[in-house]
Amino acid sequence: MPTPERIADALVAEIKAYGSCAVAFSAGVDSTVVAKAARLALGDRALAVTGVGPAVADGELAEARQLADLIGIRHVEVATDEINQPRYIANEADRCF
């Protein structure tokens, strides 16, 4: 069974092969791990991107900013307009697929 260190090394190597990347960054566990690996792999060629809109709580955005700063990854906030999108408002059963 691979060790956590080997898994982390493999992730960093995989990301490094891309040459640059943008990580959809919510500051949850998954995107934080990927953002850190991207920073380790690519340095300044890695970017964390967080969507900012009415559906994102202020505390979540503050946490994303703080974690991006701790990781040392460039962080861009992109304004979203989900609240005005008919499919978003419909909130149908297939929304997560």
N, CA and C atoms as an extended XYZ file, in Angstrom:
291
Properties=species:S:1:pos:R:3:atomname:S:1:resname:S:1:resid:I:1 pbc="F F F"
N         0.850       -1.184        0.000 N   MET     1
C         0.000        0.000        0.000 CA  MET     1
C         0.892        1.243        0.000 C   MET     1
N         0.575        2.216       -0.878 N   PRO     2
C         1.388        3.425       -0.926 CA  PRO     2
C         1.251        4.249        0.350 C   PRO     2
N         2.324        4.897        0.713 N   THR     3
C         2.302        5.764        1.889 CA  THR     3
C         1.702        7.114        1.514 C   THR     3
N         1.245        7.869        2.496 N   PRO     4
C         0.736        9.222        2.201 CA  PRO     4
C         1.789       10.090        1.497 C   PRO     4
N         3.043        9.915        1.865 N   GLU     5
C         4.116       10.689        1.236 CA  GLU     5
C         4.242       10.360       -0.254 C   GLU     5
N         4.131        9.074       -0.586 N   ARG     6
C         4.215        8.682       -2.001 CA  ARG     6
C         3.022        9.182       -2.796 C   ARG     6
N         1.865        9.165       -2.174 N   ILE     7
C         0.668        9.690       -2.838 CA  ILE     7
C         0.833       11.190       -3.088 C   ILE     7
N         1.318       11.907       -2.086 N   ALA     8
C         1.537       13.346       -2.235 CA  ALA     8
C         2.575       13.625       -3.318 C   ALA     8
N         3.656       12.869       -3.327 N   ASP     9
C         4.695       13.049       -4.347 CA  ASP     9
C         4.138       12.793       -5.742 C   ASP     9
N         3.295       11.775       -5.873 N   ALA    10
C         2.701       11.451       -7.168 CA  ALA    10
C         1.772       12.583       -7.632 C   ALA    10
N         1.014       13.148       -6.709 N   LEU    11
C         0.129       14.264       -7.049 CA  LEU    11
C         0.933       15.464       -7.528 C   LEU    11
N         1.981       15.803       -6.807 N   VAL    12
C         2.825       16.936       -7.196 CA  VAL    12
C         3.444       16.681       -8.568 C   VAL    12
N         3.931       15.475       -8.802 N   ALA    13
C         4.539       15.141      -10.096 CA  ALA    13
C         3.517       15.240      -11.229 C   ALA    13
N         2.316       14.774      -10.989 N   GLU    14
C         1.258       14.828      -12.007 CA  GLU    14
C         0.940       16.278      -12.368 C   GLU    14
N         0.807       17.112      -11.367 N   ILE    15
C         0.496       18.526      -11.614 CA  ILE    15
C         1.664       19.225      -12.306 C   ILE    15
N         2.871       18.899      -11.903 N   LYS    16
C         4.059       19.517      -12.503 CA  LYS    16
C         4.111       19.280      -14.008 C   LYS    16
N         3.642       18.130      -14.439 N   ALA    17
C         3.667       17.782      -15.859 CA  ALA    17
C         2.800       18.726      -16.701 C   ALA    17
N         1.837       19.392      -16.094 N   TYR    18
C         0.981       20.321      -16.833 CA  TYR    18
C         1.699       21.620      -17.191 C   TYR    18
N         2.668       22.010      -16.406 N   GLY    19
C         3.394       23.244      -16.684 CA  GLY    19
C         2.770       24.480      -16.067 C   GLY    19
N         1.458       24.496      -15.939 N   SER    20
C         0.731       25.564      -15.259 CA  SER    20
C        -0.671       25.035      -14.973 C   SER    20
N        -1.351       25.653      -14.034 N   CYS    21
C        -2.723       25.211      -13.756 CA  CYS    21
C        -3.489       26.253      -12.956 C   CYS    21
N        -4.795       26.143      -13.055 N   ALA    22
C        -5.708       26.909      -12.219 CA  ALA    22
C        -6.529       25.903      -11.425 C   ALA    22
N        -6.641       26.132      -10.138 N   VAL    23
C        -7.384       25.246       -9.245 CA  VAL    23
C        -8.678       25.943       -8.838 C   VAL    23
N        -9.814       25.281       -9.059 N   ALA    24
C       -11.087       25.790       -8.559 CA  ALA    24
C       -11.038       25.663       -7.045 C   ALA    24
N       -10.948       26.786       -6.362 N   PHE    25
C       -10.595       26.800       -4.937 CA  PHE    25
C       -11.746       27.271       -4.065 C   PHE    25
N       -12.327       26.312       -3.320 N   SER    26
C       -13.418       26.631       -2.403 CA  SER    26
C       -12.938       26.752       -0.960 C   SER    26
N       -11.691       26.348       -0.717 N   ALA    27
C       -11.092       26.279        0.615 CA  ALA    27
C       -11.571       25.059        1.391 C   ALA    27
N       -12.253       24.143        0.717 N   GLY    28
C       -12.568       22.854        1.321 CA  GLY    28
C       -11.308       21.997        1.338 C   GLY    28
N       -11.401       20.862        1.951 N   VAL    29
C       -10.228       19.993        2.078 CA  VAL    29
C        -9.662       19.609        0.711 C   VAL    29
N       -10.515       19.153       -0.197 N   ASP    30
C       -10.030       18.681       -1.496 CA  ASP    30
C        -9.309       19.776       -2.264 C   ASP    30
N        -9.953       20.932       -2.431 N   SER    31
C        -9.320       21.979       -3.236 CA  SER    31
C        -8.103       22.577       -2.538 C   SER    31
N        -8.061       22.537       -1.219 N   THR    32
C        -6.888       23.032       -0.496 CA  THR    32
C        -5.694       22.112       -0.716 C   THR    32
N        -5.923       20.813       -0.681 N   VAL    33
C        -4.837       19.860       -0.949 CA  VAL    33
C        -4.316       20.048       -2.374 C   VAL    33
N        -5.212       20.177       -3.335 N   VAL    34
C        -4.791       20.345       -4.728 CA  VAL    34
C        -4.066       21.683       -4.904 C   VAL    34
N        -4.547       22.742       -4.275 N   ALA    35
C        -3.890       24.049       -4.384 CA  ALA    35
C        -2.480       23.998       -3.803 C   ALA    35
N        -2.318       23.348       -2.673 N   LYS    36
C        -0.982       23.225       -2.071 CA  LYS    36
C        -0.061       22.411       -2.975 C   LYS    36
N        -0.559       21.315       -3.513 N   ALA    37
C         0.248       20.495       -4.419 CA  ALA    37
C         0.616       21.293       -5.666 C   ALA    37
N        -0.316       22.087       -6.182 N   ALA    38
C        -0.047       22.910       -7.364 CA  ALA    38
C         1.026       23.938       -7.066 C   ALA    38
N         0.954       24.544       -5.907 N   ARG    39
C         1.980       25.528       -5.512 CA  ARG    39
C         3.347       24.864       -5.411 C   ARG    39
N         3.401       23.687       -4.795 N   LEU    40
C         4.667       22.962       -4.678 CA  LEU    40
C         5.207       22.572       -6.050 C   LEU    40
N         4.320       22.163       -6.929 N   ALA    41
C         4.730       21.671       -8.241 CA  ALA    41
C         5.116       22.787       -9.204 C   ALA    41
N         4.389       23.891       -9.148 N   LEU    42
C         4.503       24.890      -10.202 CA  LEU    42
C         4.884       26.289       -9.741 C   LEU    42
N         4.955       26.488       -8.443 N   GLY    43
C         5.305       27.826       -7.952 CA  GLY    43
C         4.314       28.863       -8.436 C   GLY    43
N         4.848       29.935       -9.043 N   ASP    44
C         4.002       31.036       -9.490 CA  ASP    44
C         3.171       30.714      -10.724 C   ASP    44
N         3.358       29.544      -11.309 N   ARG    45
C         2.551       29.147      -12.465 CA  ARG    45
C         1.271       28.439      -12.024 C   ARG    45
N         1.023       28.428      -10.726 N   ALA    46
C        -0.216       27.861      -10.176 CA  ALA    46
C        -1.110       29.005       -9.704 C   ALA    46
N        -2.402       28.839       -9.888 N   LEU    47
C        -3.369       29.864       -9.543 CA  LEU    47
C        -4.573       29.216       -8.873 C   LEU    47
N        -5.036       29.809       -7.795 N   ALA    48
C        -6.275       29.375       -7.147 CA  ALA    48
C        -7.371       30.364       -7.549 C   ALA    48
N        -8.528       29.836       -7.961 N   VAL    49
C        -9.630       30.679       -8.416 CA  VAL    49
C       -10.868       30.377       -7.577 C   VAL    49
N       -11.437       31.416       -6.998 N   THR    50
C       -12.631       31.266       -6.177 CA  THR    50
C       -13.761       32.085       -6.778 C   THR    50
N       -14.896       31.437       -6.997 N   GLY    51
C       -16.088       32.134       -7.463 CA  GLY    51
C       -16.710       32.891       -6.304 C   GLY    51
N       -17.108       34.131       -6.565 N   VAL    52
C       -17.684       34.989       -5.527 CA  VAL    52
C       -19.054       35.462       -5.993 C   VAL    52
N       -20.059       35.125       -5.217 N   GLY    53
C       -21.414       35.527       -5.548 CA  GLY    53
C       -22.314       35.385       -4.345 C   GLY    53
N       -23.590       35.589       -4.536 N   PRO    54
C       -24.539       35.544       -3.425 CA  PRO    54
C       -24.608       34.196       -2.718 C   PRO    54
N       -24.248       33.122       -3.400 N   ALA    55
C       -24.326       31.796       -2.783 CA  ALA    55
C       -23.106       31.470       -1.926 C   ALA    55
N       -22.116       32.341       -1.931 N   VAL    56
C       -20.890       32.105       -1.153 CA  VAL    56
C       -20.946       32.966        0.107 C   VAL    56
N       -20.910       32.315        1.241 N   ALA    57
C       -20.947       33.035        2.516 CA  ALA    57
C       -19.664       33.833        2.715 C   ALA    57
N       -19.770       34.984        3.357 N   ASP    58
C       -18.599       35.832        3.599 CA  ASP    58
C       -17.491       35.071        4.327 C   ASP    58
N       -17.858       34.252        5.279 N   GLY    59
C       -16.866       33.493        6.025 CA  GLY    59
C       -16.098       32.526        5.148 C   GLY    59
N       -16.772       31.949        4.161 N   GLU    60
C       -16.113       31.021        3.240 CA  GLU    60
C       -15.101       31.753        2.371 C   GLU    60
N       -15.449       32.927        1.919 N   LEU    61
C       -14.524       33.710        1.113 CA  LEU    61
C       -13.320       34.136        1.944 C   LEU    61
N       -13.557       34.553        3.166 N   ALA    62
C       -12.457       34.944        4.049 CA  ALA    62
C       -11.519       33.762        4.293 C   ALA    62
N       -12.096       32.576        4.471 N   GLU    63
C       -11.279       31.379        4.678 CA  GLU    63
C       -10.463       31.050        3.427 C   GLU    63
N       -11.060       31.200        2.252 N   ALA    64
C       -10.332       30.952        1.007 CA  ALA    64
C        -9.157       31.910        0.879 C   ALA    64
N        -9.380       33.159        1.182 N   ARG    65
C        -8.296       34.152        1.120 CA  ARG    65
C        -7.171       33.783        2.080 C   ARG    65
N        -7.551       33.421        3.296 N   GLN    66
C        -6.551       33.088        4.316 CA  GLN    66
C        -5.749       31.851        3.931 C   GLN    66
N        -6.432       30.804        3.484 N   LEU    67
C        -5.732       29.575        3.112 CA  LEU    67
C        -4.839       29.776        1.896 C   LEU    67
N        -5.303       30.531        0.919 N   ALA    68
C        -4.467       30.813       -0.253 CA  ALA    68
C        -3.202       31.550        0.173 C   ALA    68
N        -3.349       32.489        1.089 N   ASP    69
C        -2.195       33.227        1.597 CA  ASP    69
C        -1.229       32.300        2.335 C   ASP    69
N        -1.767       31.406        3.159 N   LEU    70
C        -0.916       30.456        3.896 CA  LEU    70
C        -0.179       29.505        2.953 C   LEU    70
N        -0.871       29.074        1.915 N   ILE    71
C        -0.270       28.178        0.927 CA  ILE    71
C         0.781       28.926        0.105 C   ILE    71
N         0.532       30.207       -0.112 N   GLY    72
C         1.434       31.006       -0.929 CA  GLY    72
C         1.085       30.985       -2.405 C   GLY    72
N        -0.147       30.576       -2.707 N   ILE    73
C        -0.576       30.497       -4.099 CA  ILE    73
C        -1.295       31.788       -4.485 C   ILE    73
N        -1.097       32.225       -5.720 N   ARG    74
C        -1.845       33.385       -6.212 CA  ARG    74
C        -3.328       33.036       -6.163 C   ARG    74
N        -4.126       34.016       -5.795 N   HIS    75
C        -5.562       33.770       -5.604 CA  HIS    75
C        -6.349       34.847       -6.337 C   HIS    75
N        -7.229       34.407       -7.219 N   VAL    76
C        -8.079       35.316       -7.975 CA  VAL    76
C        -9.526       35.026       -7.611 C   VAL    76
N       -10.277       36.081       -7.412 N   GLU    77
C       -11.706       35.958       -7.135 CA  GLU    77
C       -12.470       36.376       -8.387 C   GLU    77
N       -13.388       35.520       -8.814 N   VAL    78
C       -14.164       35.780      -10.017 CA  VAL    78
C       -15.625       35.965       -9.621 C   VAL    78
N       -16.189       37.096      -10.011 N   ALA    79
C       -17.596       37.363       -9.712 CA  ALA    79
C       -18.475       36.404      -10.514 C   ALA    79
N       -19.447       35.826       -9.831 N   THR    80
C       -20.399       34.926      -10.487 CA  THR    80
C       -21.782       35.563      -10.439 C   THR    80
N       -22.659       35.028      -11.229 N   ASP    81
C       -24.009       35.574      -11.307 CA  ASP    81
C       -25.035       34.446      -11.214 C   ASP    81
N       -24.702       33.454      -10.375 N   GLU    82
C       -25.539       32.258      -10.333 CA  GLU    82
C       -26.979       32.526       -9.913 C   GLU    82
N       -27.190       33.499       -9.095 N   ILE    83
C       -28.537       33.762       -8.578 CA  ILE    83
C       -29.493       34.222       -9.684 C   ILE    83
N       -28.943       34.650      -10.807 N   ASN    84
C       -29.767       35.086      -11.932 CA  ASN    84
C       -29.816       34.065      -13.062 C   ASN    84
N       -29.314       32.876      -12.820 N   GLN    85
C       -29.314       31.818      -13.832 CA  GLN    85
C       -30.529       30.919      -13.621 C   GLN    85
N       -31.380       30.774      -14.624 N   PRO    86
C       -32.598       29.967      -14.472 CA  PRO    86
C       -32.318       28.536      -14.005 C   PRO    86
N       -31.273       27.903      -14.500 N   ARG    87
C       -30.988       26.518      -14.091 CA  ARG    87
C       -30.567       26.452      -12.622 C   ARG    87
N       -29.877       27.464      -12.156 N   TYR    88
C       -29.478       27.516      -10.748 CA  TYR    88
C       -30.710       27.679       -9.862 C   TYR    88
N       -31.572       28.584      -10.244 N   ILE    89
C       -32.790       28.854       -9.469 CA  ILE    89
C       -33.707       27.633       -9.450 C   ILE    89
N       -33.758       26.889      -10.564 N   ALA    90
C       -34.622       25.710      -10.632 CA  ALA    90
C       -34.190       24.643       -9.640 C   ALA    90
N       -32.887       24.544       -9.366 N   ASN    91
C       -32.359       23.610       -8.361 CA  ASN    91
C       -32.909       22.202       -8.561 C   ASN    91
N       -32.816       21.717       -9.812 N   GLU    92
C       -33.363       20.409      -10.150 CA  GLU    92
C       -32.537       19.268       -9.557 C   GLU    92
N       -33.083       18.090       -9.585 N   ALA    93
C       -32.458       16.923       -8.955 CA  ALA    93
C       -31.094       16.574       -9.576 C   ALA    93
N       -30.870       16.927      -10.837 N   ASP    94
C       -29.606       16.582      -11.505 CA  ASP    94
C       -28.536       17.676      -11.334 C   ASP    94
N       -28.727       18.598      -10.425 N   ARG    95
C       -27.841       19.757      -10.281 CA  ARG    95
C       -26.395       19.398       -9.956 C   ARG    95
N       -26.147       18.288       -9.341 N   CYS    96
C       -24.778       17.927       -8.947 CA  CYS    96
C       -24.127       16.980       -9.942 C   CYS    96
N       -24.785       16.720      -11.037 N   PHE    97
C       -24.243       15.766      -12.009 CA  PHE    97
C       -23.810       16.513      -13.226 C   PHE    97
